[in-house]
Amino acid sequence: MRWALVKVCLAVTAMVVVAFAVPLGLVVQEMASDRAFSNAERQAATIGPTLSITTDPVQLRRAVESTQMGAARRMAVHVPAIGDSPPVDIGEGRAGAHAVAETRRIGRATTASVPGGGSALLQPTALGSGDIAVVEVFVPESEVSNGVTTAWMVLAGVGLALIVGSVGVADRLGARLVRPAERLADAAHQLGEGRLGARVPEDGPKELRSAAAAFNAMADQVVELLANERELAADLSHRLRTPLTVLRLNAASLGDGPAAEQTREAVEQLEREVDTIIRTAREQRATAAGPGVGAGCDASEVIRDRMAFWSALAEDEGREVRLAGVDRTVRIPVARPELAAAVDAMLGNVFRHTPEGTPFAVDVHDASDAVIVLVSDAGPGIADPDAALRRGNDGGRDGSTGLGLDIVRRVAESTGGDVRLGRSMLGGTEVRVWIGLDGRTRGGSGGVRTRRGRRKRRSN
């Protein structure tokens, strides 16, 4: 499309230049010729008064030589025979006798070609005797075409400049039209490949802006629909797992007996079934290539919401909870359901792998290029942090869906961040989630960092 516009503009401009430059050049050429012959007529007219007074050859010669053309040997006077006097030719005549006689016969100025190039202006002049003398002025070809070559070159330069300028303007206009269309096509391909963050800037011509707005609205609708499906999976993984955790803890306190054992087995079987459903939903989950326009959430709001959900169970188990850094808005490029699932996974691990009464804390730090979420507990810690990070890859044990920290890792890595495990200041495990804000990948993503020699702090 871009080159088509350039070609059309080139053809139209070339036709316009030819249509105007060629006639203008011909007019300039005609004007130069008229100027040269008008000057010759003025020079011929200077001999008229002398011819009306006398036809004496000596006086005529002096009069001819006194003129500019006569001094340049470009003027001649042809006087016919008068009475017994023979015809007189003064100066160097270049026109033939036939042309001179024809001019005398018709009684008006004529031009005649001169052998070797140039033209001769033949101007009839009346004598006192009533006869007609002819004044001949030679006009060389250089005077007839004086300035014509320069004019043609100027016209050609102007025409070329117009063509080049029009091509440049057409190219810029074509680029303005084509680039939004190319971005729209590229975003459509990305969306078709499953990269749900693809969006199109709404710029360019009105029609393309409308198309971009419609595409973005469609993509947002697709993301919303898929988010609803992912939210259903998140409900299975967290809204079901949380009451199951409570059931498992309550079943553990039933003591011994057939009824208690049957209850514990039923809870374990239910956990296995939920694990199977969650794994299936996880395998079918579409992968998006990062957030786009309309994606993202307020991390503080999500964490406050999930902490409110888990606080009831924490109160039942006598756990002391500290929450910090969520008193202001912290925008991150992660969809709300994804962050909620990651937070629930980390808090769920605290309740599953630490004894009742173990305090824990959640801290949010807003840096210039990242948001850091810390989940710390005062439990026994993780004996093998590397294996804990790999848990999401195997998922082969009962009671484990393979999600856990793998959900957290996927959320962090989708923003260029990472997840690290270490020793918390409470004495137990610290899960540090680095969520990138500028898309730059941190080195050692997914690595394990151990904190040593840190002083334990008292929980608030």
Tab-separated table of C-alpha atoms in Angstrom:
chain	number	residue	atom	x	y	z
A	1	MET	CA	0.000	0.000	0.000
A	2	ARG	CA	2.827	2.367	0.837
A	3	TRP	CA	4.621	1.832	-2.463
A	4	ALA	CA	1.334	1.999	-4.334
A	5	LEU	CA	0.742	5.484	-2.914
A	6	VAL	CA	4.279	6.510	-3.855
A	7	LYS	CA	3.844	5.256	-7.417
A	8	VAL	CA	0.497	6.991	-7.844
A	9	CYS	CA	1.875	10.251	-6.490
A	10	LEU	CA	4.960	9.926	-8.719
A	11	ALA	CA	2.834	9.389	-11.828
A	12	VAL	CA	0.453	12.256	-11.040
A	13	THR	CA	3.254	14.691	-10.214
A	14	ALA	CA	5.186	13.741	-13.357
A	15	MET	CA	2.128	14.365	-15.523
A	16	VAL	CA	1.490	17.718	-13.842
A	17	VAL	CA	5.128	18.765	-14.293
A	18	VAL	CA	5.086	17.787	-17.971
A	19	ALA	CA	1.736	19.503	-18.520
A	20	PHE	CA	2.972	22.785	-17.098
A	21	ALA	CA	6.739	22.777	-17.652
A	22	VAL	CA	6.720	21.957	-21.368
A	23	PRO	CA	4.265	24.729	-22.370
A	24	LEU	CA	6.087	27.144	-20.093
A	25	GLY	CA	9.394	26.251	-21.694
A	26	LEU	CA	7.935	26.794	-25.150
A	27	VAL	CA	6.582	30.170	-24.043
A	28	VAL	CA	10.026	31.153	-22.768
A	29	GLN	CA	11.565	30.072	-26.071
A	30	GLU	CA	8.996	32.111	-28.011
A	31	MET	CA	9.595	35.126	-25.805
A	32	ALA	CA	13.341	34.920	-26.416
A	33	SER	CA	12.763	34.814	-30.181
A	34	ASP	CA	10.342	37.760	-30.051
A	35	ARG	CA	12.828	39.723	-27.991
A	36	ALA	CA	15.615	39.135	-30.510
A	37	PHE	CA	13.512	40.117	-33.547
A	38	SER	CA	11.977	43.110	-31.746
A	39	ASN	CA	15.475	44.394	-31.088
A	40	ALA	CA	16.329	43.833	-34.777
A	41	GLU	CA	13.227	45.827	-35.802
A	42	ARG	CA	14.283	48.729	-33.590
A	43	GLN	CA	17.747	48.693	-35.128
A	44	ALA	CA	16.272	48.632	-38.644
A	45	ALA	CA	13.988	51.552	-37.802
A	46	THR	CA	17.003	53.797	-37.043
A	47	ILE	CA	17.848	53.881	-40.782
A	48	GLY	CA	14.340	54.936	-41.795
A	49	PRO	CA	14.852	58.733	-41.370
A	50	THR	CA	18.060	58.650	-43.402
A	51	LEU	CA	16.423	56.697	-46.234
A	52	SER	CA	13.520	59.165	-46.370
A	53	ILE	CA	15.984	62.011	-46.963
A	54	THR	CA	18.681	60.580	-49.230
A	55	THR	CA	19.760	57.485	-51.100
A	56	ASP	CA	23.351	58.601	-51.504
A	57	PRO	CA	25.533	55.509	-50.965
A	58	VAL	CA	28.172	57.406	-49.011
A	59	GLN	CA	25.707	58.946	-46.599
A	60	LEU	CA	23.836	55.662	-46.238
A	61	ARG	CA	27.048	53.798	-45.463
A	62	ARG	CA	27.902	56.334	-42.775
A	63	ALA	CA	24.432	56.016	-41.288
A	64	VAL	CA	24.614	52.190	-41.284
A	65	GLU	CA	28.072	52.139	-39.674
A	66	SER	CA	26.884	54.501	-36.952
A	67	THR	CA	24.330	51.985	-35.720
A	68	GLN	CA	25.041	49.131	-33.340
A	69	MET	CA	24.125	46.455	-35.869
A	70	GLY	CA	26.028	48.204	-38.639
A	71	ALA	CA	29.165	48.408	-36.551
A	72	ALA	CA	28.788	44.664	-35.877
A	73	ARG	CA	28.487	44.044	-39.642
A	74	ARG	CA	24.984	42.647	-39.151
A	75	MET	CA	23.002	45.321	-41.076
A	76	ALA	CA	22.566	45.822	-44.811
A	77	VAL	CA	20.433	48.241	-46.907
A	78	HIS	CA	19.014	47.239	-50.270
A	79	VAL	CA	17.986	50.306	-52.376
A	80	PRO	CA	16.215	49.583	-55.687
A	81	ALA	CA	17.036	51.282	-58.988
A	82	ILE	CA	15.588	54.807	-59.099
A	83	GLY	CA	15.339	56.364	-62.536
A	84	ASP	CA	18.689	56.006	-64.244
A	85	SER	CA	20.471	55.182	-60.939
A	86	PRO	CA	21.427	51.524	-60.479
A	87	PRO	CA	20.331	49.570	-57.355
A	88	VAL	CA	22.535	50.055	-54.305
A	89	ASP	CA	23.420	47.389	-51.687
A	90	ILE	CA	25.183	48.704	-48.589
A	91	GLY	CA	26.595	46.383	-45.957
A	92	GLU	CA	26.958	42.622	-45.880
A	93	GLY	CA	23.675	41.083	-46.985
A	94	ARG	CA	22.931	37.499	-46.030
A	95	ALA	CA	19.381	37.072	-47.298
A	96	GLY	CA	18.882	36.035	-50.902
A	97	ALA	CA	17.682	38.421	-53.612
A	98	HIS	CA	14.381	36.529	-53.849
A	99	ALA	CA	13.616	37.166	-50.166
A	100	VAL	CA	14.422	40.862	-50.561
A	101	ALA	CA	12.203	41.170	-53.644
A	102	GLU	CA	9.347	39.337	-51.904
A	103	THR	CA	9.557	41.668	-48.903
A	104	ARG	CA	9.519	44.711	-51.212
A	105	ARG	CA	6.503	43.285	-53.008
A	106	ILE	CA	4.325	42.515	-49.955
A	107	GLY	CA	5.375	45.681	-48.108
A	108	ARG	CA	5.762	44.245	-44.609
A	109	ALA	CA	8.575	42.812	-42.501
A	110	THR	CA	9.579	39.224	-43.095
A	111	THR	CA	12.241	36.829	-41.876
A	112	ALA	CA	14.449	34.588	-43.936
A	113	SER	CA	16.720	31.753	-42.992
A	114	VAL	CA	20.418	32.350	-43.503
A	115	PRO	CA	22.723	29.598	-44.725
A	116	GLY	CA	25.032	28.588	-41.896
A	117	GLY	CA	22.496	29.357	-39.171
A	118	GLY	CA	20.557	32.312	-37.941
A	119	SER	CA	17.847	34.465	-39.502
A	120	ALA	CA	17.606	37.783	-41.311
A	121	LEU	CA	14.923	40.360	-40.560
A	122	LEU	CA	13.859	42.189	-43.720
A	123	GLN	CA	12.199	45.523	-42.960
A	124	PRO	CA	10.657	47.511	-45.906
A	125	THR	CA	11.145	51.303	-45.711
A	126	ALA	CA	9.539	53.927	-48.032
A	127	LEU	CA	11.862	56.330	-49.892
A	128	GLY	CA	11.164	59.930	-50.804
A	129	SER	CA	10.703	58.873	-54.458
A	130	GLY	CA	7.944	56.456	-53.455
A	131	ASP	CA	10.081	53.357	-54.007
A	132	ILE	CA	10.671	50.719	-51.295
A	133	ALA	CA	14.093	50.060	-49.798
A	134	VAL	CA	14.700	46.970	-47.639
A	135	VAL	CA	16.739	47.123	-44.433
A	136	GLU	CA	18.245	43.739	-43.544
A	137	VAL	CA	19.312	42.936	-39.958
A	138	PHE	CA	21.032	39.613	-39.214
A	139	VAL	CA	19.822	37.828	-36.067
A	140	PRO	CA	22.188	34.981	-35.041
A	141	GLU	CA	20.840	31.795	-33.509
A	142	SER	CA	22.504	32.614	-30.184
A	143	GLU	CA	20.278	35.659	-29.757
A	144	VAL	CA	17.119	33.774	-30.708
A	145	SER	CA	17.827	31.112	-28.056
A	146	ASN	CA	19.414	33.432	-25.484
A	147	GLY	CA	18.347	32.248	-21.976
A	148	VAL	CA	16.240	29.380	-23.307
A	149	THR	CA	18.658	26.660	-22.192
A	150	THR	CA	18.876	28.167	-18.717
A	151	ALA	CA	15.095	28.397	-18.532
A	152	TRP	CA	14.709	24.745	-19.547
A	153	MET	CA	17.272	23.706	-16.907
A	154	VAL	CA	15.473	25.711	-14.218
A	155	LEU	CA	12.144	24.192	-15.190
A	156	ALA	CA	13.674	20.729	-15.182
A	157	GLY	CA	15.166	21.354	-11.725
A	158	VAL	CA	11.882	22.651	-10.356
A	159	GLY	CA	10.016	19.702	-11.864
A	160	LEU	CA	12.503	17.237	-10.392
A	161	ALA	CA	12.260	18.927	-6.988
A	162	LEU	CA	8.474	18.716	-7.142
A	163	ILE	CA	8.628	15.028	-8.024
A	164	VAL	CA	11.104	14.241	-5.252
A	165	GLY	CA	9.101	16.298	-2.764
A	166	SER	CA	5.841	14.655	-3.727
A	167	VAL	CA	7.417	11.208	-3.435
A	168	GLY	CA	8.711	12.101	0.032
A	169	VAL	CA	5.328	13.407	1.128
A	170	ALA	CA	3.604	10.338	-0.321
A	171	ASP	CA	6.061	8.067	1.468
A	172	ARG	CA	5.433	9.800	4.804
A	173	LEU	CA	1.692	9.719	4.227
A	174	GLY	CA	1.894	6.056	3.229
A	175	ALA	CA	3.927	5.264	6.333
A	176	ARG	CA	1.346	7.058	8.483
A	177	LEU	CA	-1.353	4.924	6.928
A	178	VAL	CA	0.555	1.638	6.757
A	179	ARG	CA	2.242	1.541	10.175
A	180	PRO	CA	-1.007	1.493	12.171
A	181	ALA	CA	-2.329	-1.193	9.831
A	182	GLU	CA	0.869	-3.227	10.265
A	183	ARG	CA	0.678	-2.861	14.048
A	184	LEU	CA	-2.946	-3.972	13.951
A	185	ALA	CA	-2.072	-7.040	11.855
A	186	ASP	CA	0.892	-7.869	14.101
A	187	ALA	CA	-1.244	-7.586	17.227
A	188	ALA	CA	-3.864	-9.825	15.632
A	189	HIS	CA	-1.172	-12.454	14.917
A	190	GLN	CA	0.096	-12.205	18.496
A	191	LEU	CA	-3.393	-12.581	19.889
A	192	GLY	CA	-3.958	-15.556	17.617
A	193	GLU	CA	-0.746	-17.134	18.960
A	194	GLY	CA	-2.025	-16.785	22.512
A	195	ARG	CA	-0.117	-13.658	23.587
A	196	LEU	CA	-3.043	-11.992	25.307
A	197	GLY	CA	-1.128	-8.842	26.219
A	198	ALA	CA	-1.040	-7.688	22.593
A	199	ARG	CA	-2.620	-4.254	22.159
A	200	VAL	CA	-2.577	-1.598	19.440
A	201	PRO	CA	-1.878	2.131	19.987
A	202	GLU	CA	-4.930	4.090	18.933
A	203	ASP	CA	-3.289	6.506	16.493
A	204	GLY	CA	-3.216	7.197	12.772
A	205	PRO	CA	-6.208	8.020	10.543
A	206	LYS	CA	-9.703	8.024	12.003
A	207	GLU	CA	-10.669	4.702	10.433
A	208	LEU	CA	-7.557	2.940	11.732
A	209	ARG	CA	-8.028	4.484	15.173
A	210	SER	CA	-11.531	3.046	15.228
A	211	ALA	CA	-10.200	-0.352	14.146
A	212	ALA	CA	-7.502	-0.243	16.852
A	213	ALA	CA	-10.063	0.686	19.518
A	214	ALA	CA	-12.313	-2.166	18.407
A	215	PHE	CA	-9.373	-4.604	18.456
A	216	ASN	CA	-8.318	-3.517	21.947
A	217	ALA	CA	-11.883	-3.844	23.202
A	218	MET	CA	-12.088	-7.328	21.687
A	219	ALA	CA	-8.734	-8.326	23.226
A	220	ASP	CA	-9.822	-7.002	26.627
A	221	GLN	CA	-13.002	-9.052	26.333
A	222	VAL	CA	-10.975	-12.166	25.483
A	223	VAL	CA	-8.687	-11.535	28.446
A	224	GLU	CA	-11.692	-11.039	30.691
A	225	LEU	CA	-13.281	-14.279	29.510
A	226	LEU	CA	-10.071	-16.225	30.029
A	227	ALA	CA	-9.581	-14.544	33.395
A	228	ASN	CA	-13.008	-15.767	34.428
A	229	GLU	CA	-11.998	-19.309	33.498
A	230	ARG	CA	-8.715	-18.970	35.400
A	231	GLU	CA	-10.633	-17.590	38.347
A	232	LEU	CA	-12.726	-20.744	38.404
A	233	ALA	CA	-9.529	-22.782	38.577
A	234	ALA	CA	-8.250	-20.476	41.303
A	235	ASP	CA	-11.474	-21.037	43.232
A	236	LEU	CA	-10.850	-24.788	43.047
A	237	SER	CA	-7.235	-24.421	44.156
A	238	HIS	CA	-7.839	-22.013	47.015
A	239	ARG	CA	-11.482	-21.754	48.019
A	240	LEU	CA	-11.673	-25.536	48.134
A	241	ARG	CA	-8.198	-26.146	49.509
A	242	THR	CA	-8.735	-23.738	52.383
A	243	PRO	CA	-11.796	-25.524	53.847
A	244	LEU	CA	-10.064	-28.827	53.129
A	245	THR	CA	-7.150	-27.625	55.227
A	246	VAL	CA	-9.558	-26.792	58.024
A	247	LEU	CA	-11.229	-30.213	57.677
A	248	ARG	CA	-7.876	-31.939	57.737
A	249	LEU	CA	-6.827	-30.061	60.874
A	250	ASN	CA	-10.150	-30.815	62.545
A	251	ALA	CA	-9.976	-34.467	61.482
A	252	ALA	CA	-6.547	-34.729	63.054
A	253	SER	CA	-8.076	-33.718	66.397
A	254	LEU	CA	-10.797	-36.395	66.350
A	255	GLY	CA	-8.534	-38.925	67.932
A	256	ASP	CA	-8.684	-42.637	67.174
A	257	GLY	CA	-11.593	-44.749	66.124
A	258	PRO	CA	-13.269	-46.048	62.975
A	259	ALA	CA	-15.318	-42.869	62.428
A	260	ALA	CA	-12.283	-40.632	62.829
A	261	GLU	CA	-10.187	-42.783	60.535
A	262	GLN	CA	-12.947	-42.831	57.905
A	263	THR	CA	-13.228	-39.038	58.149
A	264	ARG	CA	-9.476	-38.599	57.663
A	265	GLU	CA	-9.479	-40.998	54.700
A	266	ALA	CA	-12.430	-39.162	53.132
A	267	VAL	CA	-10.619	-35.834	53.525
A	268	GLU	CA	-7.467	-37.256	51.960
A	269	GLN	CA	-9.444	-38.737	49.074
A	270	LEU	CA	-11.214	-35.423	48.553
A	271	GLU	CA	-7.839	-33.641	48.518
A	272	ARG	CA	-6.552	-36.080	45.891
A	273	GLU	CA	-9.621	-35.475	43.715
A	274	VAL	CA	-9.230	-31.713	44.028
A	275	ASP	CA	-5.535	-32.072	43.172
A	276	THR	CA	-6.448	-33.971	40.004
A	277	ILE	CA	-8.920	-31.294	38.944
A	278	ILE	CA	-6.409	-28.522	39.599
A	279	ARG	CA	-3.654	-30.278	37.626
A	280	THR	CA	-6.031	-30.715	34.688
A	281	ALA	CA	-7.021	-27.041	34.775
A	282	ARG	CA	-3.363	-26.086	34.978
A	283	GLU	CA	-2.425	-28.146	31.934
A	284	GLN	CA	-5.177	-26.513	29.867
A	285	ARG	CA	-4.327	-22.982	30.956
A	286	ALA	CA	-3.365	-20.642	28.115
A	287	THR	CA	-0.099	-18.819	28.465
A	288	ALA	CA	-0.025	-15.088	27.832
A	289	ALA	CA	3.179	-13.300	26.815
A	290	GLY	CA	2.965	-10.589	29.427
A	291	PRO	CA	0.395	-7.997	30.389
A	292	GLY	CA	-0.901	-5.409	28.015
A	293	VAL	CA	-3.207	-2.432	28.067
A	294	GLY	CA	-5.889	-3.017	30.647
A	295	ALA	CA	-3.912	-5.748	32.522
A	296	GLY	CA	-2.592	-5.229	36.057
A	297	CYS	CA	-3.932	-4.628	39.534
A	298	ASP	CA	-3.303	-2.924	42.841
A	299	ALA	CA	-1.077	-5.289	44.804
A	300	SER	CA	-1.946	-3.634	48.116
A	301	GLU	CA	-5.675	-4.097	47.591
A	302	VAL	CA	-5.305	-7.746	46.563
A	303	ILE	CA	-3.048	-8.599	49.496
A	304	ARG	CA	-5.363	-6.856	51.968
A	305	ASP	CA	-8.291	-8.820	50.557
A	306	ARG	CA	-6.532	-12.201	50.769
A	307	MET	CA	-5.203	-11.456	54.257
A	308	ALA	CA	-8.769	-10.708	55.361
A	309	PHE	CA	-9.778	-14.112	53.977
A	310	TRP	CA	-7.008	-15.989	55.812
A	311	SER	CA	-7.249	-13.992	59.047
A	312	ALA	CA	-10.230	-16.035	60.288
A	313	LEU	CA	-8.243	-19.269	60.099
A	314	ALA	CA	-5.206	-17.547	61.597
A	315	GLU	CA	-7.321	-16.411	64.552
A	316	ASP	CA	-8.673	-19.930	65.052
A	317	GLU	CA	-5.137	-21.344	65.137
A	318	GLY	CA	-3.796	-18.587	67.371
A	319	ARG	CA	-1.388	-17.199	64.805
A	320	GLU	CA	-0.088	-13.653	65.199
A	321	VAL	CA	-0.180	-11.812	61.852
A	322	ARG	CA	1.667	-8.673	60.764
A	323	LEU	CA	0.873	-6.815	57.527
A	324	ALA	CA	2.990	-3.894	56.301
A	325	GLY	CA	3.412	-1.766	53.184
A	326	VAL	CA	-0.175	-2.056	51.921
A	327	ASP	CA	-1.422	1.355	53.042
A	328	ARG	CA	-1.048	2.894	49.551
A	329	THR	CA	-1.726	1.889	45.966
A	330	VAL	CA	0.971	-0.271	44.367
A	331	ARG	CA	0.255	-1.001	40.689
A	332	ILE	CA	1.861	-4.111	39.187
A	333	PRO	CA	1.566	-5.638	35.672
A	334	VAL	CA	-0.157	-8.799	36.935
A	335	ALA	CA	-3.843	-9.638	36.612
A	336	ARG	CA	-5.748	-9.649	39.879
A	337	PRO	CA	-6.688	-13.371	39.786
A	338	GLU	CA	-3.042	-14.296	39.169
A	339	LEU	CA	-1.744	-12.276	42.122
A	340	ALA	CA	-4.541	-13.572	44.355
A	341	ALA	CA	-3.644	-17.154	43.438
A	342	ALA	CA	0.047	-16.503	44.204
A	343	VAL	CA	-0.703	-14.900	47.580
A	344	ASP	CA	-3.066	-17.731	48.511
A	345	ALA	CA	-0.402	-20.270	47.530
A	346	MET	CA	2.187	-18.651	49.823
A	347	LEU	CA	-0.214	-18.229	52.751
A	348	GLY	CA	-1.557	-21.737	52.248
A	349	ASN	CA	1.994	-23.086	52.579
A	350	VAL	CA	2.367	-21.254	55.889
A	351	PHE	CA	-0.745	-22.902	57.291
A	352	ARG	CA	0.103	-26.339	55.866
A	353	HIS	CA	3.776	-26.538	56.821
A	354	THR	CA	4.006	-24.692	60.159
A	355	PRO	CA	2.508	-25.651	63.522
A	356	GLU	CA	-0.538	-23.882	64.904
A	357	GLY	CA	0.310	-20.673	66.725
A	358	THR	CA	3.248	-19.908	64.442
A	359	PRO	CA	3.284	-16.172	63.621
A	360	PHE	CA	3.829	-14.923	60.115
A	361	ALA	CA	4.142	-11.598	58.305
A	362	VAL	CA	3.485	-10.159	54.861
A	363	ASP	CA	5.482	-7.109	53.711
A	364	VAL	CA	5.186	-5.151	50.465
A	365	HIS	CA	8.087	-2.947	49.265
A	366	ASP	CA	7.589	-0.602	46.309
A	367	ALA	CA	10.933	0.048	44.574
A	368	SER	CA	11.516	2.155	41.467
A	369	ASP	CA	11.688	-0.793	39.059
A	370	ALA	CA	9.998	-3.578	41.008
A	371	VAL	CA	7.582	-4.514	43.771
A	372	ILE	CA	8.845	-6.994	46.383
A	373	VAL	CA	6.412	-9.149	48.347
A	374	LEU	CA	7.829	-10.923	51.416
A	375	VAL	CA	5.983	-13.714	53.207
A	376	SER	CA	7.827	-14.684	56.389
A	377	ASP	CA	7.039	-17.123	59.162
A	378	ALA	CA	8.587	-18.285	62.412
A	379	GLY	CA	8.247	-21.969	61.613
A	380	PRO	CA	10.918	-24.644	61.312
A	381	GLY	CA	12.018	-23.466	57.858
A	382	ILE	CA	12.512	-25.433	54.657
A	383	ALA	CA	15.156	-28.128	54.732
A	384	ASP	CA	15.596	-28.206	50.940
A	385	PRO	CA	14.573	-24.844	49.374
A	386	ASP	CA	15.707	-25.977	45.932
A	387	ALA	CA	13.334	-28.937	46.011
A	388	ALA	CA	10.530	-26.690	47.232
A	389	LEU	CA	10.962	-24.489	44.191
A	390	ARG	CA	10.891	-27.571	41.963
A	391	ARG	CA	7.690	-28.826	43.545
A	392	GLY	CA	5.572	-27.367	40.803
A	393	ASN	CA	7.433	-29.412	38.225
A	394	ASP	CA	6.777	-32.837	39.612
A	395	GLY	CA	3.431	-32.706	41.446
A	396	GLY	CA	3.725	-36.411	42.072
A	397	ARG	CA	2.933	-36.477	45.782
A	398	ASP	CA	-0.484	-36.820	47.340
A	399	GLY	CA	-1.764	-33.602	48.862
A	400	SER	CA	0.285	-31.504	46.428
A	401	THR	CA	-1.141	-30.118	43.228
A	402	GLY	CA	2.183	-29.137	41.782
A	403	LEU	CA	1.122	-25.506	42.105
A	404	GLY	CA	2.415	-24.105	45.374
A	405	LEU	CA	5.472	-21.972	44.790
A	406	ASP	CA	5.328	-22.773	41.097
A	407	ILE	CA	2.255	-20.504	40.817
A	408	VAL	CA	4.251	-17.758	42.518
A	409	ARG	CA	7.265	-18.357	40.302
A	410	ARG	CA	5.199	-18.165	37.115
A	411	VAL	CA	3.583	-14.893	38.195
A	412	ALA	CA	6.964	-13.344	39.002
A	413	GLU	CA	8.706	-14.572	35.850
A	414	SER	CA	5.886	-13.242	33.660
A	415	THR	CA	7.071	-9.742	34.687
A	416	GLY	CA	10.803	-10.480	34.418
A	417	GLY	CA	11.112	-11.110	38.153
A	418	ASP	CA	11.888	-14.158	40.255
A	419	VAL	CA	11.189	-16.042	43.513
A	420	ARG	CA	13.795	-16.719	46.185
A	421	LEU	CA	13.676	-18.680	49.412
A	422	GLY	CA	15.707	-17.946	52.493
A	423	ARG	CA	15.746	-17.639	56.251
A	424	SER	CA	13.328	-15.005	57.514
A	425	MET	CA	13.939	-12.509	60.304
A	426	LEU	CA	11.243	-14.368	62.265
A	427	GLY	CA	13.446	-17.440	62.193
A	428	GLY	CA	11.548	-19.543	59.683
A	429	THR	CA	11.055	-19.413	55.933
A	430	GLU	CA	11.017	-16.249	53.877
A	431	VAL	CA	9.520	-16.257	50.363
A	432	ARG	CA	10.716	-13.209	48.462
A	433	VAL	CA	8.753	-12.457	45.270
A	434	TRP	CA	10.299	-9.908	42.915
A	435	ILE	CA	7.687	-8.503	40.489
A	436	GLY	CA	9.323	-6.440	37.738
A	437	LEU	CA	7.782	-3.169	36.586
A	438	ASP	CA	10.021	-2.449	33.575
A	439	GLY	CA	10.233	-5.919	31.953
A	440	ARG	CA	13.954	-6.432	32.706
A	441	THR	CA	14.839	-9.933	33.820
A	442	ARG	CA	16.797	-10.285	37.005
A	443	GLY	CA	19.762	-12.551	36.968
A	444	GLY	CA	19.448	-15.871	38.646
A	445	SER	CA	15.725	-16.082	38.265
A	446	GLY	CA	14.303	-18.821	40.355
A	447	GLY	CA	17.519	-19.241	42.300
A	448	VAL	CA	17.717	-19.838	46.043
A	449	ARG	CA	19.190	-17.211	48.301
A	450	THR	CA	20.012	-18.130	51.890
A	451	ARG	CA	20.100	-15.437	54.581
A	452	ARG	CA	22.619	-16.121	57.311
A	453	GLY	CA	23.613	-14.373	60.427
A	454	ARG	CA	20.488	-12.230	60.637
A	455	ARG	CA	19.186	-11.212	64.001
A	456	LYS	CA	15.693	-12.444	64.816
A	457	ARG	CA	13.169	-9.681	65.390
A	458	ARG	CA	10.199	-9.731	67.650
A	459	SER	CA	6.841	-10.048	65.882
A	460	ASN	CA	4.426	-7.188	66.428
